[in-house]
Short mmCIF file of N, CA, C and O and ligand atoms in Angstrom, two decimals:
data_model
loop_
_atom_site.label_atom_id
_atom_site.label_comp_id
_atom_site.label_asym_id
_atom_site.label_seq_id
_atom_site.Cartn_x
_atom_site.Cartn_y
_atom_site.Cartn_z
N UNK A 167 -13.98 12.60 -4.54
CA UNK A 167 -13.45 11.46 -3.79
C UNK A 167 -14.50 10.38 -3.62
O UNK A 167 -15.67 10.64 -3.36
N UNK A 168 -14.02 9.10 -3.79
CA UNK A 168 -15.01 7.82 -3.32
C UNK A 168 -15.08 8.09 -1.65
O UNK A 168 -14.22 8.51 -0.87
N UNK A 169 -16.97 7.55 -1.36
CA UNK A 169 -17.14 7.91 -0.44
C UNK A 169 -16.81 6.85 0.59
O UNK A 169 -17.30 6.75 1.72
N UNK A 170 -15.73 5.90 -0.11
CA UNK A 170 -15.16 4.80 1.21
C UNK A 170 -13.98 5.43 1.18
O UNK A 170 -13.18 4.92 1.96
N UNK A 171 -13.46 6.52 0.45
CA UNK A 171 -12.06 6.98 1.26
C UNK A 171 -12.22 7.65 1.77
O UNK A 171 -13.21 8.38 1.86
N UNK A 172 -10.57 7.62 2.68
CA UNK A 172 -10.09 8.82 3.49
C UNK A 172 -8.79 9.46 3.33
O UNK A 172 -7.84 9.10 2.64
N UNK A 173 -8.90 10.48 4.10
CA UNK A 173 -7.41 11.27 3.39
C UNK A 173 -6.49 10.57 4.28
O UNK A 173 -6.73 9.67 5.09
N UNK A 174 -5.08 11.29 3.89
CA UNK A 174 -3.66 10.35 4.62
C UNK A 174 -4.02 10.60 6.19
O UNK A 174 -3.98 9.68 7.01
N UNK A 175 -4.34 11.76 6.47
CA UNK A 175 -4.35 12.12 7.90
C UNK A 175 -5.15 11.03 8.39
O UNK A 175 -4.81 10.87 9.56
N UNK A 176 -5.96 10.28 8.10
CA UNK A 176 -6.68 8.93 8.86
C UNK A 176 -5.70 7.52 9.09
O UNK A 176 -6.01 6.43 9.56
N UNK A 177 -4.65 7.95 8.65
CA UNK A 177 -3.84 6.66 9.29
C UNK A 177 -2.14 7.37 10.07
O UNK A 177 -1.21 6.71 10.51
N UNK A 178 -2.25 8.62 10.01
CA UNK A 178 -0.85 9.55 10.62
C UNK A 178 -0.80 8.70 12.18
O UNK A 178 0.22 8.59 12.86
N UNK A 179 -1.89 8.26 12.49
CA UNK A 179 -1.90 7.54 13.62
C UNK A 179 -1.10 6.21 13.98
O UNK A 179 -0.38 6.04 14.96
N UNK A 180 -1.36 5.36 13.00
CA UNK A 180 -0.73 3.71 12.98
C UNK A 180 0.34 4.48 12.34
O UNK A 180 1.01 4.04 13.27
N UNK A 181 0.95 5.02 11.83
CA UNK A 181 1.90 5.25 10.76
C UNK A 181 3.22 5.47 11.68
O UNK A 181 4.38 5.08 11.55
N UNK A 182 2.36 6.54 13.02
CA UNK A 182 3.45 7.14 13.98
C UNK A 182 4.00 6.27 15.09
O UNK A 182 4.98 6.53 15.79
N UNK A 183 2.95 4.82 15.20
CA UNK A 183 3.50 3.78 15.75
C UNK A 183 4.51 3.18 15.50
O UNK A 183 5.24 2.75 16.40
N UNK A 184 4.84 2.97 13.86
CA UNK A 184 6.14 2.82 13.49
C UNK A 184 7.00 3.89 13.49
O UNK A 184 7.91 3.73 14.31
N UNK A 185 7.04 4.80 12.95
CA UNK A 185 7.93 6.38 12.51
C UNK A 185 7.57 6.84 13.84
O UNK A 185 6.38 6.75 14.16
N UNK A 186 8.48 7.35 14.72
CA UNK A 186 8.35 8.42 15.83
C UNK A 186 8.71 9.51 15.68
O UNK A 186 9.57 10.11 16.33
N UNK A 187 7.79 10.05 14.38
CA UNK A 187 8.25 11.51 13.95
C UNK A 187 6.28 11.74 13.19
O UNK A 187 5.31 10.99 13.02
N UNK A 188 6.59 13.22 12.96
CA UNK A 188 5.13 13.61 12.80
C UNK A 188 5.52 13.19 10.85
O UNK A 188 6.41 13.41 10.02
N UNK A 189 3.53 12.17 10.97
CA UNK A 189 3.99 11.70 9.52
C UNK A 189 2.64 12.45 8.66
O UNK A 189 2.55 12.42 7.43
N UNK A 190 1.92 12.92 9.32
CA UNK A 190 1.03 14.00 8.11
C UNK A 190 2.02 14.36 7.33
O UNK A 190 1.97 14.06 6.14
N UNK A 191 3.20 15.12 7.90
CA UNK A 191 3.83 16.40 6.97
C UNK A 191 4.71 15.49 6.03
O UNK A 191 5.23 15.91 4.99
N UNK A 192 4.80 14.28 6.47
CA UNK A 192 5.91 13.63 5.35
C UNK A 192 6.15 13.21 4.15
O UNK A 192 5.05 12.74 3.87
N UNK A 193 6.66 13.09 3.45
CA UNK A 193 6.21 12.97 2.06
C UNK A 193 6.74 11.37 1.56
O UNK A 193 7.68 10.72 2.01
N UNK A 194 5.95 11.08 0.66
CA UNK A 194 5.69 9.83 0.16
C UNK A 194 5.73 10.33 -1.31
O UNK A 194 4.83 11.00 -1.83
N UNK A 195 7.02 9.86 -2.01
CA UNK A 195 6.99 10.17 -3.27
C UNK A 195 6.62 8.18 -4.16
O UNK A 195 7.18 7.11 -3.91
N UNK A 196 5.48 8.52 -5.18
CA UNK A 196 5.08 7.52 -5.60
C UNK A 196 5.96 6.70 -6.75
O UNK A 196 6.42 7.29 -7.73
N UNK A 197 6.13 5.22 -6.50
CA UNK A 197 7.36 4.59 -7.26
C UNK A 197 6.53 4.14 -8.24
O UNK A 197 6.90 3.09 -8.76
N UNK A 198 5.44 4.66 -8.67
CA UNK A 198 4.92 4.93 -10.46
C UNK A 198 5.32 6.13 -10.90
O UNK A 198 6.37 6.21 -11.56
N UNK A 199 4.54 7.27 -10.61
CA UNK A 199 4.34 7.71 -11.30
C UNK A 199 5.62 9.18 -10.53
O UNK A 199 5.40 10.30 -10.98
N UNK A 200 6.16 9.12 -10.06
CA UNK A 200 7.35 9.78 -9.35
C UNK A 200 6.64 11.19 -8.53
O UNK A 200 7.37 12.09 -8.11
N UNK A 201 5.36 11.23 -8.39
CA UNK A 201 4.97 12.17 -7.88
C UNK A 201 4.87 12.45 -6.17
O UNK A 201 4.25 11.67 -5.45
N UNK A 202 5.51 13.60 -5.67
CA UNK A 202 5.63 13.57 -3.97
C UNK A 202 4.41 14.31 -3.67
O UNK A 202 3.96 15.28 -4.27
N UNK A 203 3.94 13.72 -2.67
CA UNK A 203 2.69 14.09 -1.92
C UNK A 203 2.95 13.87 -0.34
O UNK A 203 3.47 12.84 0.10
N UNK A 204 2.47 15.11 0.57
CA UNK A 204 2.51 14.61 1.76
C UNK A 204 1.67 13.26 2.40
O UNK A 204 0.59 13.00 1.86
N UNK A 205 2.00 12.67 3.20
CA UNK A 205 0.74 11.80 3.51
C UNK A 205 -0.79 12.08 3.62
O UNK A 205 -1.79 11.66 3.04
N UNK A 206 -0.53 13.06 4.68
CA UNK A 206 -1.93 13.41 4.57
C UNK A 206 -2.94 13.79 3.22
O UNK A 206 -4.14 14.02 3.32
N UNK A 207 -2.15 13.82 1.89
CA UNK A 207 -2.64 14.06 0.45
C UNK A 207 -3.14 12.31 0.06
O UNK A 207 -3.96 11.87 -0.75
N UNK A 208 -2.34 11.71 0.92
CA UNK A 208 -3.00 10.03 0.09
C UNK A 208 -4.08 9.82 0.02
O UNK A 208 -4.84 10.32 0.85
N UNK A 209 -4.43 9.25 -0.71
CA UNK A 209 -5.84 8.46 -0.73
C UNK A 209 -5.84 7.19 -0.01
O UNK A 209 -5.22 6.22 -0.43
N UNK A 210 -6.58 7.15 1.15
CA UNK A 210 -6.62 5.96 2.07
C UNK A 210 -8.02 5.08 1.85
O UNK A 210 -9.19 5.46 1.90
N UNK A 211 -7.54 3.95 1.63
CA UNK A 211 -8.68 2.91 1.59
C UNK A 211 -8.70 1.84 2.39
O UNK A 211 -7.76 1.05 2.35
N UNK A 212 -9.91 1.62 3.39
CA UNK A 212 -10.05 0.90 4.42
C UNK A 212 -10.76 -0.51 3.88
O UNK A 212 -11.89 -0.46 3.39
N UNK A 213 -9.79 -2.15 4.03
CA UNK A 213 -10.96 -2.95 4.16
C UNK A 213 -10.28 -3.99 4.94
O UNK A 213 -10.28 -3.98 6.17
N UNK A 214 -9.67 -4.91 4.20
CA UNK A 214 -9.11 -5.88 5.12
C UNK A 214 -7.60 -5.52 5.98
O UNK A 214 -6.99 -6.08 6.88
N UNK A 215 -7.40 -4.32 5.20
CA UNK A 215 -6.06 -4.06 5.85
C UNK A 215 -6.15 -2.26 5.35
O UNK A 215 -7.33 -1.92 5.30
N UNK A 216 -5.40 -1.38 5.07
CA UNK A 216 -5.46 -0.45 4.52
C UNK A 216 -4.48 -0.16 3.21
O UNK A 216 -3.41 -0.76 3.08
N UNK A 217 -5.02 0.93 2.16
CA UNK A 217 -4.29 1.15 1.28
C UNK A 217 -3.81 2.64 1.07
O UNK A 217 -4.58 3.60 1.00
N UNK A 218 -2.71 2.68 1.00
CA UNK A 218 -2.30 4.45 0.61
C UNK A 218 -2.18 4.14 -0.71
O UNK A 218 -1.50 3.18 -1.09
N UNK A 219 -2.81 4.91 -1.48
CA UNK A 219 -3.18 5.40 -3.00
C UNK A 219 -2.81 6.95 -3.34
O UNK A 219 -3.05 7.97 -2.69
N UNK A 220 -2.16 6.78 -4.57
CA UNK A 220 -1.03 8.14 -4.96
C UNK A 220 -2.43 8.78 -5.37
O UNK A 220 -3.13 8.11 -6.12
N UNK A 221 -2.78 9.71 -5.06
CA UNK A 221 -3.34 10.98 -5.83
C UNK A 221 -3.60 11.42 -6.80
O UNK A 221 -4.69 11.89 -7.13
N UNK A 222 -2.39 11.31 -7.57
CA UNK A 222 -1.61 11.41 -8.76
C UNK A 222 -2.52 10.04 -10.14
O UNK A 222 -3.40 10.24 -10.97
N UNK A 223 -1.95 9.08 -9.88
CA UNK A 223 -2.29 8.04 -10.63
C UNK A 223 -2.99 6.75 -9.89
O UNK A 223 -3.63 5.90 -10.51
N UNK A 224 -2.87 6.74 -9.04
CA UNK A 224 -3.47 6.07 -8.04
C UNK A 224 -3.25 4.34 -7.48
O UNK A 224 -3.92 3.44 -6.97
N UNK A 225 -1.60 4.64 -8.03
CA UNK A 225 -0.95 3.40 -7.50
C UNK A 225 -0.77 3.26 -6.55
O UNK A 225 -0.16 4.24 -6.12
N UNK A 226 -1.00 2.35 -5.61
CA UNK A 226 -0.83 1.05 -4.22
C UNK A 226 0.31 1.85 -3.93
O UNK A 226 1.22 1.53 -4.69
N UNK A 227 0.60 2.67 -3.22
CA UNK A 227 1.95 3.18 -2.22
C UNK A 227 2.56 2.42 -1.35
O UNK A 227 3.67 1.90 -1.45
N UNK A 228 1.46 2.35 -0.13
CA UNK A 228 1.70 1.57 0.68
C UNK A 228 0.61 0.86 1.39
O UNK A 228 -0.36 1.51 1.77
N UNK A 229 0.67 -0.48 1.61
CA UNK A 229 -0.36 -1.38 2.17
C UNK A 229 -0.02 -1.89 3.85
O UNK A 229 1.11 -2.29 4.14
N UNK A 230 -1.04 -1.82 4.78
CA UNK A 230 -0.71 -1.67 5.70
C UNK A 230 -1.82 -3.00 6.46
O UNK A 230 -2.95 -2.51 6.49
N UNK A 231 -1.85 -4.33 7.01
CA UNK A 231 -1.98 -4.92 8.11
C UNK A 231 -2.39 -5.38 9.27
O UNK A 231 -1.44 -5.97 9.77
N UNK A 232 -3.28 -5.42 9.94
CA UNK A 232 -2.63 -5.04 11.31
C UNK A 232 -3.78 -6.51 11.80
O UNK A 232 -4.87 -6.80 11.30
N UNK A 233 -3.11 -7.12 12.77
CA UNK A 233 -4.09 -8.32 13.78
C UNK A 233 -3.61 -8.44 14.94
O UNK A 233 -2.52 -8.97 15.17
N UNK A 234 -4.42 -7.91 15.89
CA UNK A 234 -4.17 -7.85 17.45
C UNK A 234 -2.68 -7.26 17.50
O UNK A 234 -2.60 -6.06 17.23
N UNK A 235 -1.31 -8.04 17.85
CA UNK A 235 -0.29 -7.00 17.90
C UNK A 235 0.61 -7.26 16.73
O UNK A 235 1.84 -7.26 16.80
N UNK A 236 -0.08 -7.47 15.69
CA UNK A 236 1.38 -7.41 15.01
C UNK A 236 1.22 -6.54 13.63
O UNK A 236 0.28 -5.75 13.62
N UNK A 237 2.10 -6.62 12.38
CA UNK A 237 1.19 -5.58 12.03
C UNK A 237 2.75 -5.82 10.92
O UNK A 237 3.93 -6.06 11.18
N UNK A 238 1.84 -5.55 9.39
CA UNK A 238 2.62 -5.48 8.07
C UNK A 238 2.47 -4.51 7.51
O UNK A 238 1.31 -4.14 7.31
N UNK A 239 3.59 -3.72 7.03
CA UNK A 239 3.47 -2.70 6.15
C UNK A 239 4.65 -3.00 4.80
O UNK A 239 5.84 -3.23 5.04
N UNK A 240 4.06 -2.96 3.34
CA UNK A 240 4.35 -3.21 1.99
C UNK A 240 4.51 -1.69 1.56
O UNK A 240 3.67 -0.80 1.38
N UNK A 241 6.00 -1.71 1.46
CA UNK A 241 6.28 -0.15 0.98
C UNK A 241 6.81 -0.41 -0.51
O UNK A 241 7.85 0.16 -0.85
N UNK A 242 6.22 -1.13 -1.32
CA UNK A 242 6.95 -1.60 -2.72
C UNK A 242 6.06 -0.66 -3.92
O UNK A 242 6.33 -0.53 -5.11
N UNK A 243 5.19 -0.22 -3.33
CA UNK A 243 4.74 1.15 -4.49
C UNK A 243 5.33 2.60 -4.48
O UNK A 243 4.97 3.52 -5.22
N UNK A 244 6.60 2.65 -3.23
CA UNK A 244 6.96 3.99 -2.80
C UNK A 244 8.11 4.22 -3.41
O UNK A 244 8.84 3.23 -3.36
N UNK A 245 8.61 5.18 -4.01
CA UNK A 245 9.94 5.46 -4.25
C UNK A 245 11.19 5.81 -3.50
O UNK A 245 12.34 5.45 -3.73
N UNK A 246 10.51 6.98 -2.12
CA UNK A 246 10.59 7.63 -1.05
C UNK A 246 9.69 8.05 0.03
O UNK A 246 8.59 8.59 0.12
N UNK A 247 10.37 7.70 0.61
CA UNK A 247 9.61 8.44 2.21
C UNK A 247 10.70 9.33 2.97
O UNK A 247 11.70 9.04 3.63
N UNK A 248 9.99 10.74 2.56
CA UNK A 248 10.97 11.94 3.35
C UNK A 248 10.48 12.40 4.54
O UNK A 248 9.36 12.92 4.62
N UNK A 249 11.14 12.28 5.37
CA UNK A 249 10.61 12.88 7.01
C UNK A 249 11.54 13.57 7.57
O UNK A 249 12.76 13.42 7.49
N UNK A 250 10.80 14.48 8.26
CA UNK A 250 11.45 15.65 9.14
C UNK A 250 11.41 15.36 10.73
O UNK A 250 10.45 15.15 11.47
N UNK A 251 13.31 15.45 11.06
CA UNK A 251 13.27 14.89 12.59
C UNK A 251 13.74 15.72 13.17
O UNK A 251 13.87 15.63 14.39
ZN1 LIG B 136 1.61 8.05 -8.66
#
């Protein structure tokens, strides 16, 4: 792993601000390369905003935002997002 990432579990936090369901366990299937991974399997990259990166091939999943209260999330690399309620 690059030593500026982190795994999915470093953003299950902001994630659950939107989703009010537990999002480690959830799965994020990637709209490249069709592969499902739980979150906590992403590859997270921190700079001006954050990036979830597939595992797999390592396409842009989801890009995430945030300034004082408001806050963007770009789900156009995802195919699915499966969660358990
Ligand atoms: Zn992929």
């Amino acid at each position: 792993m690059d030593e500026l990432m982190l795994d999915g579990n470093a953003v299950a936090g902001v994630l659950s601000e939107v989703f009010a369901v537990e999002m480690t366990t959830a799965t994020m299937t990637c709209g490249h390369c069709g592969a499902a991974h739980a979150v906590g399997a992403m590859h997270v990259f921190r700079g001006a905003g954050i990036v979830l990166r597939c595992p797999n091939c390592d396409n842009a999943v989801v890009k995430i935002v945030e300034d004082g209260n408001r806050m963007w999330m770009n789900f156009g690399g995802m195919q699915a997002l499966e969660m358990i309620h």
